[in-house]
XYZ file of C-alpha atoms in Angstrom:
769
model
C -36.326 -72.107 -18.021
C -33.301 -73.170 -20.006
C -30.014 -71.623 -18.978
C -28.937 -71.376 -22.642
C -31.322 -68.585 -23.524
C -29.672 -65.672 -25.319
C -30.929 -62.338 -24.047
C -31.636 -59.774 -26.794
C -30.323 -56.865 -24.751
C -33.109 -54.369 -24.270
C -34.426 -55.853 -27.525
C -32.561 -53.094 -29.361
C -31.320 -53.650 -32.904
C -28.522 -51.219 -33.585
C -28.379 -51.583 -37.376
C -28.480 -48.251 -39.187
C -28.185 -47.228 -42.850
C -24.753 -45.795 -42.190
C -23.712 -49.085 -40.625
C -25.107 -50.971 -43.572
C -23.488 -48.881 -46.277
C -20.152 -48.326 -44.558
C -19.770 -51.664 -42.898
C -16.018 -51.708 -43.071
C -15.740 -48.230 -41.559
C -18.156 -49.018 -38.770
C -16.445 -52.325 -38.061
C -13.146 -50.501 -37.663
C -14.624 -47.926 -35.289
C -16.419 -50.635 -33.327
C -13.212 -52.601 -32.926
C -11.418 -49.519 -31.620
C -14.167 -48.783 -29.120
C -14.768 -52.300 -27.839
C -11.963 -54.735 -28.472
C -9.475 -55.914 -31.005
C -11.541 -59.018 -31.783
C -14.954 -58.536 -33.476
C -17.918 -59.119 -31.162
C -20.944 -61.132 -32.232
C -24.276 -59.357 -31.956
C -27.169 -60.920 -30.083
C -28.904 -61.596 -33.398
C -25.868 -63.510 -34.631
C -25.673 -65.474 -31.367
C -29.336 -66.492 -31.664
C -28.893 -67.535 -35.284
C -25.720 -69.495 -34.474
C -27.435 -71.251 -31.576
C -30.321 -72.310 -33.762
C -27.974 -73.649 -36.427
C -26.064 -75.631 -33.780
C -29.216 -77.245 -32.451
C -30.585 -78.014 -35.923
C -27.327 -79.817 -36.776
C -27.465 -81.897 -33.557
C -28.458 -85.643 -33.556
C -32.171 -86.429 -33.252
C -31.914 -87.862 -29.724
C -30.226 -84.714 -28.442
C -33.001 -82.601 -29.955
C -35.659 -84.824 -28.361
C -33.986 -84.628 -24.950
C -34.332 -80.840 -25.124
C -37.887 -80.877 -26.518
C -39.119 -83.253 -23.823
C -38.994 -80.435 -21.285
C -41.579 -78.516 -23.366
C -43.748 -81.432 -24.649
C -47.015 -82.757 -23.271
C -47.181 -86.284 -21.938
C -48.884 -88.617 -24.432
C -50.275 -91.113 -21.874
C -54.059 -91.155 -21.608
C -55.502 -88.385 -19.454
C -52.167 -87.182 -18.117
C -52.088 -83.394 -17.973
C -48.328 -82.974 -17.602
C -47.136 -80.258 -20.025
C -43.409 -80.926 -19.829
C -40.921 -83.466 -18.580
C -39.451 -82.493 -15.190
C -36.630 -84.099 -13.256
C -37.571 -86.198 -10.229
C -34.007 -86.116 -8.908
C -30.577 -84.848 -9.828
C -29.220 -86.969 -12.680
C -25.884 -86.787 -14.450
C -26.789 -88.338 -17.809
C -30.423 -88.238 -18.951
C -32.048 -91.118 -20.815
C -35.456 -91.586 -22.320
C -36.321 -94.077 -19.562
C -35.965 -91.482 -16.795
C -39.222 -90.784 -14.981
C -41.040 -87.464 -14.926
C -42.890 -86.044 -11.939
C -46.047 -87.361 -13.602
C -44.560 -90.912 -13.134
C -44.210 -91.399 -16.908
C -40.929 -91.752 -18.773
C -39.326 -89.113 -20.931
C -40.091 -91.275 -23.936
C -43.800 -90.693 -23.301
C -43.184 -86.974 -23.738
C -41.456 -87.250 -27.131
C -43.015 -90.327 -28.715
C -45.254 -88.157 -30.958
C -42.170 -86.303 -32.250
C -40.337 -89.397 -33.484
C -42.812 -89.753 -36.316
C -42.292 -86.148 -37.438
C -39.975 -85.141 -40.266
C -36.648 -83.475 -39.514
C -38.077 -80.169 -40.807
C -41.030 -80.335 -38.383
C -38.749 -81.185 -35.456
C -36.463 -78.249 -36.322
C -39.472 -75.938 -36.492
C -40.544 -76.904 -32.980
C -36.941 -76.571 -31.792
C -36.787 -73.053 -33.253
C -39.959 -72.129 -31.385
C -38.429 -73.455 -28.141
C -35.352 -71.256 -28.566
C -37.548 -68.247 -29.347
C -39.635 -69.109 -26.279
C -36.502 -69.040 -24.108
C -35.393 -65.703 -25.601
C -38.773 -64.023 -25.107
C -38.842 -65.278 -21.515
C -35.384 -63.791 -20.878
C -36.300 -60.486 -22.551
C -39.565 -60.306 -20.607
C -37.758 -60.721 -17.271
C -35.241 -58.042 -18.198
C -37.800 -55.525 -19.534
C -38.665 -52.729 -17.102
C -41.428 -50.974 -19.021
C -44.789 -52.537 -17.995
C -46.479 -51.992 -21.388
C -43.651 -53.665 -23.288
C -43.460 -56.451 -20.688
C -47.168 -57.168 -21.149
C -46.667 -57.649 -24.919
C -43.801 -60.067 -24.259
C -46.054 -62.008 -21.912
C -48.760 -62.418 -24.565
C -46.279 -63.718 -27.136
C -44.648 -65.924 -24.512
C -48.002 -67.657 -23.839
C -48.753 -67.933 -27.567
C -45.443 -69.707 -28.273
C -45.941 -72.006 -25.267
C -49.322 -73.049 -26.605
C -48.000 -73.615 -30.155
C -45.126 -75.779 -28.841
C -47.610 -78.023 -27.040
C -50.015 -78.257 -30.010
C -47.281 -78.306 -32.705
C -49.063 -75.485 -34.548
C -47.568 -72.534 -36.418
C -47.842 -69.300 -34.366
C -50.542 -66.993 -35.709
C -51.321 -63.654 -34.092
C -55.029 -62.907 -34.090
C -57.176 -60.415 -32.237
C -58.001 -56.681 -32.114
C -54.552 -55.597 -33.369
C -55.459 -56.641 -36.891
C -52.982 -57.668 -39.593
C -50.417 -55.589 -41.503
C -50.562 -53.398 -43.479
C -52.513 -51.247 -41.045
C -52.768 -48.159 -43.245
C -52.550 -47.274 -46.917
C -50.420 -45.966 -48.397
C -47.581 -47.434 -46.384
C -44.576 -45.354 -45.338
C -42.536 -47.086 -48.070
C -45.127 -46.173 -50.717
C -45.448 -42.581 -49.468
C -41.667 -42.043 -49.674
C -41.700 -43.523 -53.180
C -44.580 -41.205 -54.112
C -42.594 -38.232 -52.837
C -39.622 -39.176 -55.015
C -41.776 -38.935 -58.136
C -43.856 -35.993 -56.922
C -41.000 -33.794 -55.702
C -37.877 -34.862 -57.557
C -38.860 -36.308 -60.949
C -37.657 -33.141 -62.692
C -34.056 -33.632 -61.581
C -31.231 -34.762 -63.818
C -30.238 -38.424 -63.749
C -27.428 -38.208 -61.190
C -29.393 -35.976 -58.830
C -32.339 -38.359 -59.161
C -30.079 -41.275 -58.186
C -28.945 -39.327 -55.130
C -32.566 -38.810 -54.053
C -33.293 -42.522 -54.538
C -30.287 -43.412 -52.360
C -31.467 -41.026 -49.638
C -34.922 -42.579 -49.745
C -33.392 -46.041 -49.431
C -31.325 -44.941 -46.429
C -34.377 -43.454 -44.698
C -36.489 -46.570 -45.311
C -33.741 -48.821 -43.967
C -33.316 -46.547 -40.943
C -37.044 -46.639 -40.158
C -37.126 -50.433 -40.525
C -34.391 -50.760 -37.881
C -35.515 -47.954 -35.574
C -36.429 -48.805 -31.965
C -39.639 -46.904 -31.253
C -39.868 -45.609 -27.676
C -42.590 -46.890 -25.279
C -45.671 -44.654 -24.910
C -44.759 -43.715 -21.345
C -41.539 -42.049 -22.578
C -43.289 -39.958 -25.262
C -43.469 -36.759 -23.222
C -44.255 -34.586 -26.226
C -47.627 -36.333 -26.706
C -50.042 -34.436 -24.481
C -53.483 -35.140 -25.918
C -55.072 -38.326 -24.636
C -56.445 -39.415 -28.015
C -52.999 -39.118 -29.618
C -51.487 -41.167 -26.809
C -54.149 -43.863 -27.303
C -53.366 -44.022 -31.023
C -49.615 -44.266 -30.397
C -50.100 -46.980 -27.766
C -51.913 -49.155 -30.328
C -49.302 -48.459 -33.037
C -46.449 -49.194 -30.632
C -48.001 -52.550 -29.652
C -48.438 -53.466 -33.301
C -44.826 -52.522 -34.011
C -43.563 -54.755 -31.186
C -45.695 -57.734 -32.237
C -45.299 -57.641 -36.008
C -41.987 -55.839 -36.663
C -39.582 -55.768 -33.710
C -39.856 -59.010 -31.707
C -40.026 -61.222 -34.856
C -36.574 -59.865 -35.776
C -35.016 -62.098 -33.090
C -37.893 -64.637 -32.884
C -38.296 -65.844 -36.454
C -41.038 -68.297 -35.463
C -43.271 -65.218 -35.661
C -43.980 -63.672 -39.063
C -42.018 -60.429 -39.459
C -43.072 -57.357 -41.490
C -40.908 -54.320 -42.227
C -42.033 -51.216 -40.352
C -42.288 -49.134 -43.533
C -44.522 -51.750 -45.175
C -46.812 -52.266 -42.152
C -47.472 -48.677 -41.085
C -48.441 -45.404 -42.701
C -48.884 -41.745 -41.926
C -50.350 -42.197 -38.415
C -47.278 -43.785 -36.806
C -44.778 -41.693 -38.751
C -46.304 -38.375 -37.675
C -45.948 -39.188 -33.970
C -42.216 -39.874 -34.096
C -40.790 -38.298 -37.256
C -39.419 -35.080 -35.754
C -37.631 -37.096 -33.062
C -36.290 -39.582 -35.607
C -35.116 -36.792 -37.933
C -33.047 -35.235 -35.165
C -31.579 -38.582 -34.107
C -30.595 -39.459 -37.672
C -28.734 -36.221 -38.276
C -27.073 -36.308 -34.844
C -25.766 -39.803 -35.589
C -24.464 -38.794 -39.010
C -22.683 -35.748 -37.578
C -21.003 -37.893 -34.927
C -19.792 -40.335 -37.600
C -18.742 -37.705 -40.167
C -15.017 -38.298 -39.628
C -15.400 -41.971 -40.541
C -17.275 -41.186 -43.784
C -15.839 -40.837 -47.247
C -16.006 -37.382 -48.839
C -18.741 -38.525 -51.213
C -20.903 -39.956 -48.450
C -20.359 -36.962 -46.177
C -21.666 -34.609 -48.875
C -24.684 -36.819 -49.523
C -25.684 -37.326 -45.878
C -24.835 -33.932 -44.410
C -25.689 -31.702 -47.389
C -28.453 -33.440 -49.347
C -30.195 -35.467 -46.619
C -31.509 -32.535 -44.475
C -33.492 -30.939 -47.372
C -34.863 -34.401 -48.221
C -36.051 -34.919 -44.632
C -37.499 -31.420 -44.531
C -39.461 -32.076 -47.719
C -40.961 -35.231 -46.191
C -41.679 -33.371 -42.951
C -43.587 -30.709 -44.870
C -45.685 -33.278 -46.747
C -46.260 -35.321 -43.585
C -47.937 -32.441 -41.758
C -49.646 -30.853 -44.769
C -53.480 -30.995 -44.635
C -53.858 -32.855 -47.931
C -50.532 -34.075 -49.218
C -50.867 -36.062 -52.471
C -48.077 -38.473 -51.479
C -50.374 -39.920 -48.783
C -53.280 -40.288 -51.185
C -54.061 -44.044 -51.609
C -54.959 -43.340 -55.253
C -51.809 -41.340 -55.982
C -51.031 -41.324 -59.707
C -48.281 -39.429 -61.405
C -46.742 -39.399 -64.855
C -42.936 -39.177 -64.431
C -40.793 -37.186 -66.817
C -39.416 -38.895 -69.907
C -35.904 -39.279 -68.514
C -37.321 -40.704 -65.290
C -39.278 -43.383 -67.144
C -36.013 -44.766 -68.500
C -34.439 -44.840 -65.014
C -37.205 -46.486 -62.988
C -36.330 -50.123 -62.471
C -39.837 -51.317 -61.694
C -42.000 -52.387 -64.596
C -44.435 -49.719 -65.691
C -46.950 -49.244 -68.460
C -45.945 -47.205 -71.505
C -46.635 -43.476 -71.126
C -49.437 -43.551 -73.716
C -51.195 -46.403 -71.955
C -50.787 -44.738 -68.573
C -52.268 -41.537 -69.898
C -55.235 -43.316 -71.452
C -56.013 -45.344 -68.358
C -56.017 -42.319 -66.059
C -58.565 -39.592 -65.847
C -57.984 -36.830 -68.393
C -60.282 -34.262 -66.864
C -59.114 -31.857 -64.183
C -55.929 -31.832 -62.200
C -54.428 -35.204 -61.319
C -53.591 -36.174 -57.722
C -50.035 -35.175 -56.916
C -49.614 -32.799 -59.859
C -47.991 -29.438 -59.369
C -49.162 -26.569 -61.620
C -46.001 -27.049 -63.698
C -46.668 -30.742 -64.357
C -50.370 -30.145 -65.051
C -49.421 -27.430 -67.506
C -46.896 -29.688 -69.289
C -49.335 -32.636 -69.431
C -52.055 -30.559 -71.040
C -49.563 -29.186 -73.546
C -48.486 -32.711 -74.512
C -52.100 -33.807 -74.889
C -52.771 -30.856 -77.189
C -49.842 -31.912 -79.399
C -50.925 -35.511 -80.056
C -50.603 -36.493 -83.728
C -51.710 -39.600 -85.570
C -49.074 -41.950 -86.903
C -48.580 -42.267 -90.640
C -50.077 -45.383 -92.283
C -47.499 -48.130 -92.907
C -48.309 -48.107 -96.631
C -47.427 -44.403 -96.880
C -44.120 -44.903 -95.029
C -43.200 -47.866 -97.264
C -44.003 -45.853 -100.385
C -41.871 -42.907 -99.231
C -38.912 -45.155 -98.335
C -39.051 -46.754 -101.802
C -39.043 -43.268 -103.289
C -36.096 -41.899 -101.361
C -34.106 -45.115 -101.923
C -34.426 -44.579 -105.667
C -31.019 -43.386 -106.991
C -32.860 -40.953 -109.269
C -34.783 -39.465 -106.300
C -35.034 -35.669 -106.430
C -37.769 -33.470 -104.997
C -38.366 -29.751 -105.125
C -35.228 -27.708 -104.334
C -33.083 -30.857 -104.499
C -33.242 -30.509 -108.269
C -30.964 -27.458 -107.906
C -29.419 -27.742 -104.418
C -28.556 -31.381 -103.763
C -28.088 -32.586 -100.144
C -26.579 -35.924 -101.107
C -23.236 -34.960 -99.629
C -22.301 -37.682 -97.094
C -22.493 -37.085 -93.333
C -19.350 -36.144 -91.440
C -18.831 -39.627 -90.059
C -20.064 -41.557 -93.101
C -16.564 -42.167 -94.517
C -15.155 -43.547 -91.222
C -18.203 -45.824 -90.858
C -17.594 -47.182 -94.355
C -13.903 -47.752 -93.557
C -14.837 -49.556 -90.347
C -17.188 -51.877 -92.249
C -14.362 -52.626 -94.715
C -11.921 -53.324 -91.815
C -9.696 -50.425 -92.862
C -9.961 -48.932 -89.390
C -10.819 -50.472 -86.020
C -11.546 -49.085 -82.568
C -10.392 -50.672 -79.311
C -10.633 -49.690 -75.664
C -7.144 -50.231 -74.194
C -5.539 -49.580 -70.838
C -2.806 -50.585 -68.424
C -3.268 -52.959 -65.473
C -1.396 -53.784 -62.281
C -3.343 -56.954 -61.486
C -3.549 -58.704 -64.852
C -0.949 -59.313 -67.585
C -0.894 -56.696 -70.350
C -0.241 -57.927 -73.865
C 2.657 -56.650 -75.933
C 0.227 -55.319 -78.552
C -1.637 -53.264 -75.920
C 1.626 -51.715 -74.723
C 2.589 -50.841 -78.310
C -0.812 -49.172 -78.790
C -0.378 -47.195 -75.559
C 3.053 -46.028 -76.669
C 1.580 -45.024 -80.029
C -1.180 -43.089 -78.263
C 1.472 -41.360 -76.168
C 3.169 -40.165 -79.363
C -0.106 -38.922 -80.866
C -1.205 -37.009 -77.736
C 2.226 -35.469 -77.078
C 2.505 -34.301 -80.710
C -1.050 -32.970 -81.024
C -1.186 -31.450 -77.510
C 2.154 -29.614 -77.249
C 1.046 -27.592 -74.192
C 0.707 -30.800 -72.154
C 3.952 -32.075 -70.591
C 4.834 -35.513 -71.944
C 5.372 -36.771 -68.379
C 1.802 -35.777 -67.476
C 0.445 -37.493 -70.604
C 2.353 -40.669 -69.773
C 1.219 -40.596 -66.154
C -2.502 -40.546 -67.079
C -2.289 -42.725 -70.179
C -0.542 -45.583 -68.347
C -2.581 -45.122 -65.137
C -4.693 -48.303 -64.646
C -7.686 -46.135 -63.697
C -7.727 -44.544 -67.163
C -8.832 -46.132 -70.428
C -8.361 -44.969 -74.000
C -10.538 -45.543 -77.056
C -7.865 -46.060 -79.702
C -8.420 -45.493 -83.439
C -6.195 -47.847 -85.475
C -5.826 -47.521 -89.244
C -3.830 -50.133 -91.113
C -2.104 -51.152 -87.847
C -1.064 -47.573 -87.061
C -2.398 -45.396 -84.235
C -3.989 -42.278 -85.739
C -6.043 -40.989 -82.786
C -7.813 -41.700 -79.551
C -9.786 -40.427 -76.563
C -8.345 -40.987 -73.068
C -10.944 -41.006 -70.301
C -11.526 -41.980 -66.688
C -14.860 -43.406 -65.494
C -16.235 -42.423 -62.080
C -18.930 -45.088 -61.835
C -20.031 -44.205 -58.304
C -20.584 -40.576 -59.391
C -22.238 -41.449 -62.702
C -19.935 -39.487 -65.007
C -16.745 -39.861 -67.064
C -13.973 -37.278 -67.483
C -12.503 -36.971 -70.968
C -8.802 -36.203 -70.458
C -7.182 -36.206 -73.927
C -8.738 -36.244 -77.399
C -6.631 -36.014 -80.554
C -6.223 -37.234 -84.157
C -3.001 -36.949 -86.179
C -2.657 -33.999 -88.567
C -2.746 -36.148 -91.717
C -6.066 -37.750 -90.729
C -7.944 -34.676 -89.548
C -11.037 -33.236 -91.283
C -12.075 -36.748 -92.306
C -14.744 -37.307 -89.656
C -12.591 -39.495 -87.397
C -13.113 -37.208 -84.378
C -16.897 -37.468 -84.641
C -16.705 -41.219 -85.198
C -14.486 -41.660 -82.132
C -16.847 -39.658 -79.931
C -19.919 -41.545 -81.170
C -18.277 -44.874 -80.343
C -17.325 -43.555 -76.908
C -20.939 -42.517 -76.264
C -22.286 -45.934 -77.221
C -19.655 -47.601 -75.021
C -20.721 -45.549 -71.985
C -24.427 -46.102 -72.549
C -23.748 -49.851 -72.371
C -21.920 -49.205 -69.073
C -24.832 -47.143 -67.720
C -22.906 -43.828 -67.511
C -24.754 -40.942 -69.162
C -22.625 -37.861 -68.410
C -19.330 -36.585 -69.868
C -17.224 -33.768 -68.401
C -14.102 -32.280 -69.945
C -11.919 -29.165 -69.750
C -11.562 -27.815 -73.297
C -9.076 -25.155 -74.404
C -10.060 -22.430 -76.859
C -9.080 -24.545 -79.881
C -11.203 -27.523 -78.800
C -14.427 -25.787 -77.710
C -15.827 -25.812 -81.240
C -15.179 -29.552 -81.647
C -16.861 -30.427 -78.349
C -19.858 -28.191 -79.102
C -20.348 -30.080 -82.375
C -20.318 -33.328 -80.369
C -23.158 -32.152 -78.125
C -21.146 -30.634 -75.267
C -22.257 -27.436 -73.579
C -20.851 -24.885 -71.130
C -24.116 -25.168 -69.178
C -23.211 -27.733 -66.499
C -26.343 -29.591 -65.378
C -24.556 -31.796 -62.859
C -24.408 -30.565 -59.278
C -20.906 -29.416 -58.377
C -20.839 -31.714 -55.347
C -20.956 -34.699 -57.723
C -17.687 -33.909 -59.524
C -15.873 -31.543 -57.171
C -12.736 -33.211 -55.827
C -12.856 -35.933 -58.499
C -11.588 -34.006 -61.530
C -8.692 -31.582 -61.784
C -9.167 -27.967 -62.845
C -7.078 -26.686 -65.779
C -6.070 -23.028 -66.067
C -7.270 -21.352 -69.237
C -9.689 -24.206 -70.046
C -13.506 -24.280 -70.040
C -15.472 -27.008 -68.292
C -18.024 -28.575 -70.654
C -20.743 -31.165 -70.101
C -22.592 -33.642 -72.315
C -25.628 -35.681 -71.264
C -26.234 -38.878 -73.243
C -29.627 -40.199 -74.262
C -29.770 -43.958 -73.560
C -32.328 -44.443 -76.364
C -29.966 -43.208 -79.090
C -27.375 -45.307 -80.953
C -24.920 -42.507 -81.640
C -22.932 -44.311 -84.354
C -26.182 -44.500 -86.368
C -27.503 -41.111 -85.300
C -26.511 -38.936 -88.267
C -27.671 -41.464 -90.834
C -30.998 -41.904 -89.040
C -31.601 -38.155 -88.813
C -30.739 -37.619 -92.493
C -33.123 -40.398 -93.446
C -35.885 -38.924 -91.292
C -35.261 -35.545 -92.897
C -35.675 -37.051 -96.361
C -38.934 -38.703 -95.295
C -40.289 -35.407 -93.962
C -39.254 -33.559 -97.133
C -40.987 -36.160 -99.266
C -44.140 -35.831 -97.182
C -44.031 -32.048 -97.594
C -43.503 -32.438 -101.347
C -46.460 -34.811 -101.641
C -48.631 -32.484 -99.557
C -47.638 -29.523 -101.709
C -48.639 -31.375 -104.857
C -51.936 -32.430 -103.299
C -52.918 -28.881 -102.320
C -51.271 -27.120 -105.249
C -53.858 -24.413 -105.865
C -53.646 -20.671 -106.521
C -55.960 -18.580 -104.385
C -56.917 -14.988 -105.146
C -55.029 -12.289 -103.293
C -56.221 -10.949 -99.932
C -58.564 -7.950 -100.106
C -59.102 -7.471 -96.347
C -56.595 -4.660 -96.067
C -58.297 -2.534 -98.760
C -61.378 -2.615 -96.556
C -59.509 -1.110 -93.601
C -58.568 -4.333 -91.732
C -55.100 -4.020 -90.168
C -54.653 -7.542 -88.688
C -56.236 -10.945 -89.229
C -55.749 -14.482 -87.851
C -53.413 -16.658 -89.901
C -56.002 -19.430 -90.111
C -58.351 -17.088 -92.022
C -55.973 -16.982 -95.014
C -57.546 -19.054 -97.840
C -55.852 -22.411 -98.356
C -53.669 -22.252 -95.258
C -55.494 -25.051 -93.411
C -55.418 -27.316 -96.486
C -51.626 -27.335 -96.283
C -51.796 -29.010 -92.865
C -50.767 -25.887 -90.946
C -51.634 -25.796 -87.235
C -50.914 -23.088 -84.626
C -47.510 -23.755 -83.052
C -47.853 -24.650 -79.361
C -44.508 -23.201 -78.357
C -43.525 -22.720 -74.790
C -43.134 -18.958 -75.188
C -46.545 -18.616 -76.766
C -48.184 -20.646 -74.014
C -46.329 -18.655 -71.413
C -47.620 -15.453 -72.957
C -51.142 -16.882 -72.885
C -50.577 -17.781 -69.248
C -49.353 -14.278 -68.435
C -52.292 -12.741 -70.242
C -54.733 -14.935 -68.311
C -56.075 -14.050 -64.882
C -54.909 -17.282 -63.214
C -52.044 -15.803 -61.195
C -52.060 -18.796 -58.837
C -50.958 -21.151 -61.626
C -48.063 -18.863 -62.536
C -47.163 -18.505 -58.854
C -47.037 -22.284 -58.496
C -44.602 -22.547 -61.408
C -42.419 -19.742 -60.066
C -42.405 -21.320 -56.603
C -40.883 -24.513 -58.035
C -38.031 -22.537 -59.565
C -37.485 -20.341 -56.502
C -37.309 -23.344 -54.146
C -34.837 -25.068 -56.455
C -32.621 -21.975 -56.543
C -32.773 -21.553 -52.734
C -31.718 -25.191 -52.246
C -28.760 -24.907 -54.636
C -25.335 -25.156 -53.020
C -24.270 -21.715 -54.364
C -27.337 -19.865 -53.024
C -25.833 -19.215 -49.573
C -24.685 -15.597 -50.162
C -28.101 -14.548 -51.488
C -30.600 -16.051 -49.035
C -30.783 -12.955 -46.785
C -30.464 -9.198 -47.405
C -26.905 -7.867 -47.076
C -26.308 -6.607 -43.537
C -25.682 -2.852 -43.787
C -23.778 -2.883 -40.478
C -21.377 -5.606 -41.648
C -20.859 -4.359 -45.233
C -20.830 -0.607 -44.682
C -20.530 0.636 -48.267
C -22.811 -1.908 -49.968
C -25.929 0.234 -50.079
C -23.911 3.222 -51.287
C -22.955 1.314 -54.425
C -26.057 -0.862 -54.881
C -29.158 1.274 -55.245
C -31.626 -1.552 -55.905
C -30.758 -4.501 -53.630
C -32.509 -7.833 -53.911
C -32.264 -11.258 -52.201
C -34.057 -14.634 -52.171
C -35.884 -13.918 -48.899
C -37.439 -10.773 -50.357
C -38.415 -12.675 -53.512
C -40.095 -15.370 -51.390
C -42.134 -12.716 -49.603
C -43.079 -11.085 -52.913
C -44.138 -14.443 -54.333
C -46.409 -15.096 -51.335
C -47.937 -11.631 -51.744
C -48.647 -12.392 -55.445
C -46.381 -9.532 -56.549
C -45.184 -11.499 -59.588
C -48.133 -11.122 -61.968
C -45.795 -11.960 -64.882
C -42.677 -14.047 -65.238
C -40.712 -11.001 -66.404
C -41.029 -9.356 -63.001
C -39.727 -12.580 -61.427
C -36.815 -12.821 -63.881
C -35.949 -9.139 -63.355
C -35.671 -9.552 -59.573
C -33.609 -12.735 -59.856
C -31.209 -11.249 -62.407
C -30.845 -8.173 -60.180
C -29.414 -10.426 -57.448
C -26.707 -11.694 -59.799
C -25.975 -8.259 -61.311
C -25.608 -6.620 -57.907
C -23.200 -9.343 -56.799
C -21.037 -8.992 -59.908
C -20.974 -5.194 -59.603
C -19.893 -5.189 -55.964
C -17.483 -8.177 -55.922
C -14.327 -8.867 -57.918
C -14.395 -11.746 -60.450
C -11.891 -13.819 -58.449
C -14.048 -13.878 -55.277
C -16.209 -16.811 -54.241
C -19.273 -14.548 -54.210
C -18.818 -13.657 -57.872
C -18.367 -17.327 -58.854
C -21.444 -18.297 -56.815
C -23.474 -15.726 -58.762
C -22.235 -17.098 -62.103
C -23.068 -20.710 -61.157
C -26.457 -19.860 -59.676
C -27.408 -17.762 -62.700
C -26.709 -20.689 -65.029
C -28.727 -23.006 -62.783
C -31.633 -20.510 -62.649
C -31.778 -20.221 -66.439
C -31.709 -24.013 -66.779
C -34.638 -24.434 -64.360
C -36.645 -21.741 -66.147
C -36.033 -23.446 -69.496
C -37.107 -26.823 -68.111
C -40.610 -25.564 -67.343
C -40.913 -23.338 -70.416
C -40.591 -19.937 -68.738
C -37.408 -18.781 -70.529
C -37.511 -17.569 -74.122
C -34.349 -15.501 -74.363
């Protein structure tokens, strides 16, 4: 064999997701552990060697290939040129042991294209590497696989054919759905209800796991001590052989076709090794925690374990929908806008799928929501009707019904600023300082003007602090300029990796207030961020600004996980943290005008309907006959008006509670309870309070409650109505607030978890307070 073979040491590829995503950090740690100079991996050495040989002159390539090429003379059976004696410089006229020259071994290659010669040369290098790996391998099963591929490559080099693996192993994919598809199914099945940033975190964790599995070195069957049953060992032995042949060895022998592990295999292989892999992944991340950034440490050490546990549970469940080859699932509306892959519109998806019974992969909550949406389908208005109504409301003399007395033609709050912007009276610009690029004189003048506006309008803020943030290159300001004078602006900082922006300062000069400029500024800022792909705002508002931010769509109910923004934004004493989630389908600068126009269309439709059904019915006589109640639809003329029973969430929930299907309600409550238990602020409430540690707790708290007790009650079907469930959950928070002082971390955890609980209950329609 050639002495230039590069040995793929133990055929182990040490690439991991952490190495891939933190390459600079891992490179630094590797340099400290090994040497000051970076070391080339075996894969890089093999690739470099192939590139060197492919760039060599043709004669040099042929001199190497002669050793592996069959003699072309008549019936000669020589399969490779061999030296007859020690020679310093080889030539094509040198004789082989078969008494024919070297030229007779390469004559058939001279007619081949450079691409064909390079392909054979690549196979020769792979042949050398497999031979070296085979000699170094100690495991007999793995060594046998190397031997088979070694003989296959030797045959293909002689026949100049492309290697093709055929036989009882079959061809990938070996099972459907693949591991990659199952993990993708789990994302939609388990996490589609999450907010955008949390959903992105789950997608990143899935990507890390898939990459880790693709680069994982599966152990030989003889080292799998936990497999006791013979039939399981037989299955793993076949899967392991397939993995070597189609996934692992082709990574350093690219003459063989390579398939990613997660695309080739499915549930069978993953079940045999997942618990071992899960432990190895987390052990590796814990060892490397000091080299991670704060953001990555939170993601891998806090969010990754629950993700792996969720997959573990589905993997060993008797009939998990994520491993159903026909898995179908309708994602939530916000998820449809985030998925990058092309999908059918929701209406088309719903029509193409079965509408009877429960769909594969649906939880009771999602089935309940889908049926509610199907019950609320309405036909679109004919185009002629819409055109007629628009012509009517565009008429300057348009008045309908109450408008004759109470006109609503007063302009929207931001209508005047929009008109001024169209007339070039005002303009809006995003400005900021820079340390790497030249800053124009005009930009500096605008920044100084903004400094004056903010310092005058925000007297509680030190001017040094305003200057520090305003001129910080990481901050940007949306400036409102009127007749070349700064009259207002919004200073903000974008955290693109976290998916949110912090609004730092927002102000308009006294003379220009109450003219709609604040709303117009915020609408422009929303449109700017939607174009940048950031859909969340956070800000600390003082008492005077809370009303303004609430009118702009901000809320005190923070839907972002605290781990996303904690450590990135600064807390302000006496201020309230507020959050705003943007809808990427809305153009906010046109929003008010569009809504007002839609309102006029609806009013005109109502007016037309009223005229069409204008009829006086006789009074009701049921009550004189002793009837105390009657259905609304029995009132004469009510159905002619177009009235339909309202399918509100609270009404449906009451119907659900009145029904006997407790299992459906239990499934919905389980979703909420699991979400609450997995929240970062649930740690004080997961177990009952230890009476020996907190001696006076049960003296003060007469009705204790905790998440473990609620889980047991849910399993026992104690919660026959949602109100029992809500009462127990609220008791947890009330007890905590009664026993602990407001400044303690326990009290704050109760406040945060209560807000999160109410949000989750509202999302699935179980909260009507």
